[in-house]
Amino acid sequence: MRARPDSARSNISSAIGANAEYASLVTAAATGDREAMERLLIRAQEAAYRFSLLVCGHPEDAEDVMQDALLKTYQHLRQISKPEAFRTWLYTTVKNACLMKRRRHVGEPTNFVSLEQGVEATSGTIPFDVPDPSRSADQRLIDEWMGGRLRKALKGLPPSYRMVVVMREMEGLSTREVATITGFSEATVKTRLHRARLMLRRHLEDE
Amino acid sequence: MSAASDCKTILDNISAYLDGELASTAYEAIERHCQACPTCAALVSGLRDTIGLCREAASVPLPDAVRQRARDGVRRLLDRNVEKG
């Protein structure tokens, strides 16, 4: 028998709840319910924006990824056969869009590490390329969003670890869903989540 | 198990413990160890706080300007496709 602390129970039920909610919106939207379609597309865009900003760190890219998620979700709804798999499809699409954006960047910093690239925990902090210092009002709002302390700590993680921790802890996806999206085994997802949590804690405590 | 090997076991299993993936006996062994080992108890507590911080932050809505752009984009797309029929 497994023992489940409260935090684990709440994460599991939130993953199941979010999937059921998405599936119900997808089903309603596919039958022409405009309100469901609007809600679904807004949620998909917000998820895309959060993922892109937290994992890749570029607000301009996040706007583009958000637009891309809107169009692709709208097109995908016409051919969807498994509403319960929508969330996995969405994050796979968003992850790929983020990767494409990063590859297309002109003057890519030499320290860029791709999302797929594994970096061992022992290698410590990977330098994270930061966007242009001339920040717009929008940029300032985004910097303040969600607490600068945690975002700074997230930036200190290797990209593939950051991606796992964002999807598991913040987007509420299950280990299996993250494995499907990233192409990692479930064991690798668990290992990276474990190391990412330890690194995050260290970064937060070092401040 | 010696105290040191207990600490190593905690470090290896702390995520599984916090995620409720351990069998009851292993779970209880960690609980017992943490009652006697302040270092491991602090580690567990620190990680629990870190996870809590992430989950709390995830519930913060995006800036209004971003949410408004998302809503506008959706309405434009849907209106355009209604017009096209």
CSV table of N, CA and C in Angstrom, one decimal, chain A residues 66-161:
chain,number,residue,atom,x,y,z
A,66,MET,N,2.2,31.8,-28.2
A,66,MET,CA,0.7,31.9,-27.8
A,66,MET,C,-0.1,32.0,-29.1
A,67,GLN,N,0.3,32.8,-30.1
A,67,GLN,CA,-0.5,32.9,-31.3
A,67,GLN,C,-0.5,31.6,-32.1
A,68,ASP,N,0.7,30.9,-32.1
A,68,ASP,CA,0.8,29.6,-32.7
A,68,ASP,C,-0.1,28.6,-32.1
A,69,ALA,N,-0.2,28.6,-30.8
A,69,ALA,CA,-1.1,27.7,-30.0
A,69,ALA,C,-2.5,27.9,-30.4
A,70,LEU,N,-2.9,29.2,-30.6
A,70,LEU,CA,-4.3,29.6,-30.9
A,70,LEU,C,-4.7,28.9,-32.2
A,71,LEU,N,-3.8,29.2,-33.3
A,71,LEU,CA,-4.2,28.7,-34.6
A,71,LEU,C,-4.1,27.1,-34.6
A,72,LYS,N,-3.1,26.6,-34.1
A,72,LYS,CA,-3.0,25.1,-34.1
A,72,LYS,C,-4.1,24.4,-33.3
A,73,THR,N,-4.5,25.0,-32.2
A,73,THR,CA,-5.6,24.4,-31.4
A,73,THR,C,-6.9,24.5,-32.2
A,74,TYR,N,-7.1,25.6,-32.8
A,74,TYR,CA,-8.3,25.8,-33.6
A,74,TYR,C,-8.4,24.7,-34.7
A,75,GLN,N,-7.3,24.6,-35.4
A,75,GLN,CA,-7.3,23.6,-36.5
A,75,GLN,C,-7.4,22.1,-36.0
A,76,HIS,N,-6.7,21.9,-34.8
A,76,HIS,CA,-6.7,20.5,-34.3
A,76,HIS,C,-8.1,20.1,-33.8
A,77,LEU,N,-8.9,21.0,-33.4
A,77,LEU,CA,-10.2,20.6,-32.8
A,77,LEU,C,-11.1,20.0,-33.9
A,78,ARG,N,-10.8,20.3,-35.1
A,78,ARG,CA,-11.7,19.7,-36.2
A,78,ARG,C,-11.3,18.2,-36.4
A,79,GLN,N,-10.2,17.8,-35.9
A,79,GLN,CA,-9.8,16.4,-36.2
A,79,GLN,C,-9.5,15.6,-34.9
A,80,ILE,N,-9.9,16.1,-33.8
A,80,ILE,CA,-9.5,15.5,-32.5
A,80,ILE,C,-10.3,14.2,-32.3
A,81,SER,N,-9.7,13.1,-31.9
A,81,SER,CA,-10.4,11.9,-31.7
A,81,SER,C,-10.4,11.5,-30.2
A,82,LYS,N,-9.4,12.0,-29.5
A,82,LYS,CA,-9.3,11.7,-28.1
A,82,LYS,C,-9.2,12.9,-27.2
A,83,PRO,N,-10.4,13.5,-26.8
A,83,PRO,CA,-10.4,14.7,-26.0
A,83,PRO,C,-9.5,14.6,-24.8
A,84,GLU,N,-9.4,13.4,-24.2
A,84,GLU,CA,-8.7,13.3,-22.9
A,84,GLU,C,-7.2,13.4,-23.2
A,85,ALA,N,-6.8,13.3,-24.4
A,85,ALA,CA,-5.3,13.5,-24.7
A,85,ALA,C,-5.0,14.9,-25.2
A,86,PHE,N,-6.0,15.8,-25.1
A,86,PHE,CA,-5.7,17.1,-25.6
A,86,PHE,C,-4.6,17.9,-24.9
A,87,ARG,N,-4.5,17.8,-23.6
A,87,ARG,CA,-3.5,18.5,-22.9
A,87,ARG,C,-2.1,18.0,-23.3
A,88,THR,N,-1.9,16.7,-23.5
A,88,THR,CA,-0.6,16.2,-23.9
A,88,THR,C,-0.3,16.8,-25.3
A,89,TRP,N,-1.3,16.8,-26.2
A,89,TRP,CA,-1.1,17.3,-27.5
A,89,TRP,C,-0.7,18.8,-27.4
A,90,LEU,N,-1.4,19.5,-26.6
A,90,LEU,CA,-1.1,21.0,-26.5
A,90,LEU,C,0.3,21.3,-26.1
A,91,TYR,N,0.7,20.6,-25.0
A,91,TYR,CA,2.1,20.9,-24.5
A,91,TYR,C,3.2,20.4,-25.4
A,92,THR,N,2.9,19.3,-26.1
A,92,THR,CA,3.9,18.9,-27.1
A,92,THR,C,4.0,19.9,-28.2
A,93,THR,N,2.9,20.4,-28.7
A,93,THR,CA,2.9,21.5,-29.7
A,93,THR,C,3.6,22.7,-29.2
A,94,VAL,N,3.3,23.1,-28.0
A,94,VAL,CA,3.9,24.3,-27.4
A,94,VAL,C,5.4,24.1,-27.3
A,95,LYS,N,5.8,23.0,-26.8
A,95,LYS,CA,7.2,22.7,-26.6
A,95,LYS,C,8.0,22.8,-27.9
A,96,ASN,N,7.4,22.2,-29.0
A,96,ASN,CA,8.0,22.2,-30.3
A,96,ASN,C,8.1,23.6,-30.9
A,97,ALA,N,7.0,24.4,-30.6
A,97,ALA,CA,7.0,25.8,-31.1
A,97,ALA,C,8.1,26.6,-30.4
A,98,CYS,N,8.3,26.3,-29.1
A,98,CYS,CA,9.4,27.0,-28.4
A,98,CYS,C,10.8,26.6,-28.9
A,99,LEU,N,10.9,25.3,-29.2
A,99,LEU,CA,12.2,24.8,-29.8
A,99,LEU,C,12.5,25.5,-31.1
A,100,MET,N,11.5,25.6,-32.0
A,100,MET,CA,11.6,26.2,-33.3
A,100,MET,C,12.0,27.7,-33.1
A,101,LYS,N,11.4,28.4,-32.2
A,101,LYS,CA,11.7,29.8,-32.0
A,101,LYS,C,13.1,30.0,-31.6
A,102,ARG,N,13.6,29.1,-30.7
A,102,ARG,CA,14.9,29.2,-30.2
A,102,ARG,C,16.0,28.9,-31.3
A,103,ARG,N,15.6,28.0,-32.2
A,103,ARG,CA,16.5,27.6,-33.2
A,103,ARG,C,16.6,28.8,-34.3
A,104,ARG,N,15.5,29.5,-34.4
A,104,ARG,CA,15.5,30.5,-35.4
A,104,ARG,C,16.2,31.8,-35.0
A,105,HIS,N,16.5,31.9,-33.7
A,105,HIS,CA,17.0,33.2,-33.2
A,105,HIS,C,18.3,33.6,-33.8
A,106,VAL,N,18.4,34.8,-34.3
A,106,VAL,CA,19.6,35.3,-34.9
A,106,VAL,C,20.5,35.7,-33.7
A,107,GLY,N,21.8,35.4,-33.9
A,107,GLY,CA,22.8,35.7,-32.9
A,107,GLY,C,22.6,35.0,-31.6
A,108,GLU,N,22.2,33.7,-31.8
A,108,GLU,CA,22.0,32.8,-30.6
A,108,GLU,C,23.2,32.9,-29.6
A,109,PRO,N,23.0,33.1,-28.4
A,109,PRO,CA,24.1,33.2,-27.5
A,109,PRO,C,24.9,31.8,-27.5
A,110,THR,N,26.2,31.9,-27.3
A,110,THR,CA,26.9,30.6,-27.4
A,110,THR,C,26.6,29.7,-26.2
A,111,ASN,N,26.1,30.2,-25.2
A,111,ASN,CA,25.8,29.3,-24.0
A,111,ASN,C,24.4,28.7,-24.1
A,112,PHE,N,23.7,28.9,-25.2
A,112,PHE,CA,22.4,28.3,-25.3
A,112,PHE,C,22.4,26.8,-25.2
A,113,VAL,N,21.6,26.2,-24.4
A,113,VAL,CA,21.5,24.8,-24.3
A,113,VAL,C,20.0,24.4,-24.7
A,114,SER,N,19.9,23.4,-25.6
A,114,SER,CA,18.6,23.1,-26.1
A,114,SER,C,17.8,22.4,-25.0
A,115,LEU,N,16.4,22.5,-25.2
A,115,LEU,CA,15.6,21.9,-24.2
A,115,LEU,C,15.8,20.4,-24.1
A,116,GLU,N,16.2,19.8,-25.2
A,116,GLU,CA,16.3,18.3,-25.1
A,116,GLU,C,17.6,17.9,-24.4
A,117,GLN,N,18.6,18.8,-24.4
A,117,GLN,CA,19.9,18.4,-23.9
A,117,GLN,C,19.9,18.2,-22.4
A,118,GLY,N,20.4,17.0,-22.0
A,118,GLY,CA,20.4,16.7,-20.6
A,118,GLY,C,21.7,17.3,-20.0
A,119,VAL,N,21.6,17.9,-18.8
A,119,VAL,CA,22.8,18.4,-18.2
A,119,VAL,C,22.8,17.8,-16.8
A,120,GLU,N,23.9,17.2,-16.4
A,120,GLU,CA,23.9,16.6,-15.1
A,120,GLU,C,23.8,17.6,-14.0
A,121,ALA,N,23.2,17.2,-12.9
A,121,ALA,CA,23.0,18.1,-11.8
A,121,ALA,C,24.3,18.6,-11.2
A,122,THR,N,25.3,17.8,-11.3
A,122,THR,CA,26.6,18.1,-10.7
A,122,THR,C,27.3,19.3,-11.4
A,123,SER,N,26.8,19.6,-12.7
A,123,SER,CA,27.5,20.6,-13.4
A,123,SER,C,27.0,22.0,-12.9
A,124,GLY,N,26.1,22.1,-12.0
A,124,GLY,CA,25.7,23.4,-11.4
A,124,GLY,C,24.9,24.2,-12.3
A,125,THR,N,25.0,25.5,-12.1
A,125,THR,CA,24.1,26.4,-12.9
A,125,THR,C,24.6,26.6,-14.3
A,126,ILE,N,23.6,26.6,-15.2
A,126,ILE,CA,24.0,26.9,-16.6
A,126,ILE,C,23.6,28.4,-16.9
A,127,PRO,N,24.5,29.1,-17.5
A,127,PRO,CA,24.2,30.5,-17.7
A,127,PRO,C,22.9,30.6,-18.6
A,128,PHE,N,22.1,31.5,-18.3
A,128,PHE,CA,20.8,31.7,-19.0
A,128,PHE,C,20.8,33.0,-19.7
A,129,ASP,N,20.6,32.9,-21.1
A,129,ASP,CA,20.7,34.1,-21.9
A,129,ASP,C,19.4,35.0,-21.5
A,130,VAL,N,19.7,36.2,-21.3
A,130,VAL,CA,18.6,37.1,-20.9
A,130,VAL,C,18.2,38.0,-22.1
A,131,PRO,N,16.9,38.4,-22.2
A,131,PRO,CA,16.4,39.2,-23.3
A,131,PRO,C,17.0,40.6,-23.2
A,132,ASP,N,16.8,41.4,-24.3
A,132,ASP,CA,17.3,42.7,-24.4
A,132,ASP,C,17.0,43.6,-23.1
A,133,PRO,N,18.1,44.3,-22.7
A,133,PRO,CA,17.9,45.1,-21.5
A,133,PRO,C,16.9,46.3,-21.6
A,134,SER,N,16.6,46.7,-22.8
A,134,SER,CA,15.7,47.8,-22.9
A,134,SER,C,14.3,47.3,-22.8
A,135,ARG,N,13.7,47.4,-21.5
A,135,ARG,CA,12.5,46.7,-21.3
A,135,ARG,C,11.3,47.6,-21.4
A,136,SER,N,10.3,47.1,-22.0
A,136,SER,CA,9.0,47.8,-22.2
A,136,SER,C,8.2,47.8,-20.9
A,137,ALA,N,7.1,48.5,-20.9
A,137,ALA,CA,6.2,48.4,-19.8
A,137,ALA,C,5.7,47.0,-19.6
A,138,ASP,N,5.4,46.4,-20.7
A,138,ASP,CA,4.9,45.0,-20.7
A,138,ASP,C,5.9,44.1,-20.1
A,139,GLN,N,7.2,44.3,-20.4
A,139,GLN,CA,8.2,43.5,-19.9
A,139,GLN,C,8.3,43.6,-18.4
A,140,ARG,N,8.1,44.9,-17.9
A,140,ARG,CA,8.2,45.1,-16.5
A,140,ARG,C,7.1,44.3,-15.8
A,141,LEU,N,5.9,44.4,-16.4
A,141,LEU,CA,4.7,43.7,-15.8
A,141,LEU,C,5.0,42.2,-15.7
A,142,ILE,N,5.6,41.7,-16.8
A,142,ILE,CA,5.9,40.3,-16.9
A,142,ILE,C,7.0,39.9,-15.9
A,143,ASP,N,8.0,40.8,-15.7
A,143,ASP,CA,9.0,40.5,-14.7
A,143,ASP,C,8.5,40.4,-13.3
A,144,GLU,N,7.4,41.2,-13.0
A,144,GLU,CA,6.8,41.2,-11.7
A,144,GLU,C,5.9,40.0,-11.5
A,145,TRP,N,5.4,39.5,-12.6
A,145,TRP,CA,4.5,38.4,-12.6
A,145,TRP,C,5.0,37.2,-11.8
A,146,MET,N,4.3,36.6,-11.0
A,146,MET,CA,4.6,35.3,-10.3
A,146,MET,C,5.7,35.3,-9.3
A,147,GLY,N,6.2,36.5,-9.0
A,147,GLY,CA,7.3,36.5,-8.0
A,147,GLY,C,8.7,36.4,-8.7
A,148,GLY,N,9.4,37.4,-8.6
A,148,GLY,CA,10.8,37.4,-9.2
A,148,GLY,C,11.7,36.4,-8.7
A,149,ARG,N,11.5,36.1,-7.4
A,149,ARG,CA,12.4,35.2,-6.7
A,149,ARG,C,12.4,33.8,-7.3
A,150,LEU,N,11.1,33.3,-7.5
A,150,LEU,CA,11.0,31.9,-8.0
A,150,LEU,C,11.4,31.9,-9.5
A,151,ARG,N,11.1,32.9,-10.3
A,151,ARG,CA,11.5,32.9,-11.7
A,151,ARG,C,13.0,33.0,-11.8
A,152,LYS,N,13.7,33.7,-10.9
A,152,LYS,CA,15.1,33.8,-11.0
A,152,LYS,C,15.7,32.4,-10.6
A,153,ALA,N,15.1,31.7,-9.7
A,153,ALA,CA,15.6,30.4,-9.3
A,153,ALA,C,15.4,29.4,-10.4
A,154,LEU,N,14.2,29.5,-11.1
A,154,LEU,CA,13.9,28.6,-12.3
A,154,LEU,C,15.0,28.9,-13.4
A,155,LYS,N,15.4,30.1,-13.6
A,155,LYS,CA,16.3,30.4,-14.6
A,155,LYS,C,17.7,29.7,-14.3
A,156,GLY,N,18.0,29.5,-13.1
A,156,GLY,CA,19.2,28.8,-12.7
A,156,GLY,C,19.3,27.3,-13.0
A,157,LEU,N,18.1,26.8,-13.4
A,157,LEU,CA,18.1,25.3,-13.7
A,157,LEU,C,18.5,25.0,-15.2
A,158,PRO,N,19.1,23.9,-15.4
A,158,PRO,CA,19.4,23.5,-16.8
A,158,PRO,C,18.0,23.4,-17.5
A,159,PRO,N,17.9,23.8,-18.8
A,159,PRO,CA,16.6,23.9,-19.5
A,159,PRO,C,15.8,22.6,-19.4
A,160,SER,N,16.3,21.4,-19.6
A,160,SER,CA,15.5,20.2,-19.6
A,160,SER,C,14.9,20.0,-18.2
A,161,TYR,N,15.6,20.4,-17.1
A,161,TYR,CA,15.1,20.2,-15.8
A,161,TYR,C,14.0,21.3,-15.5
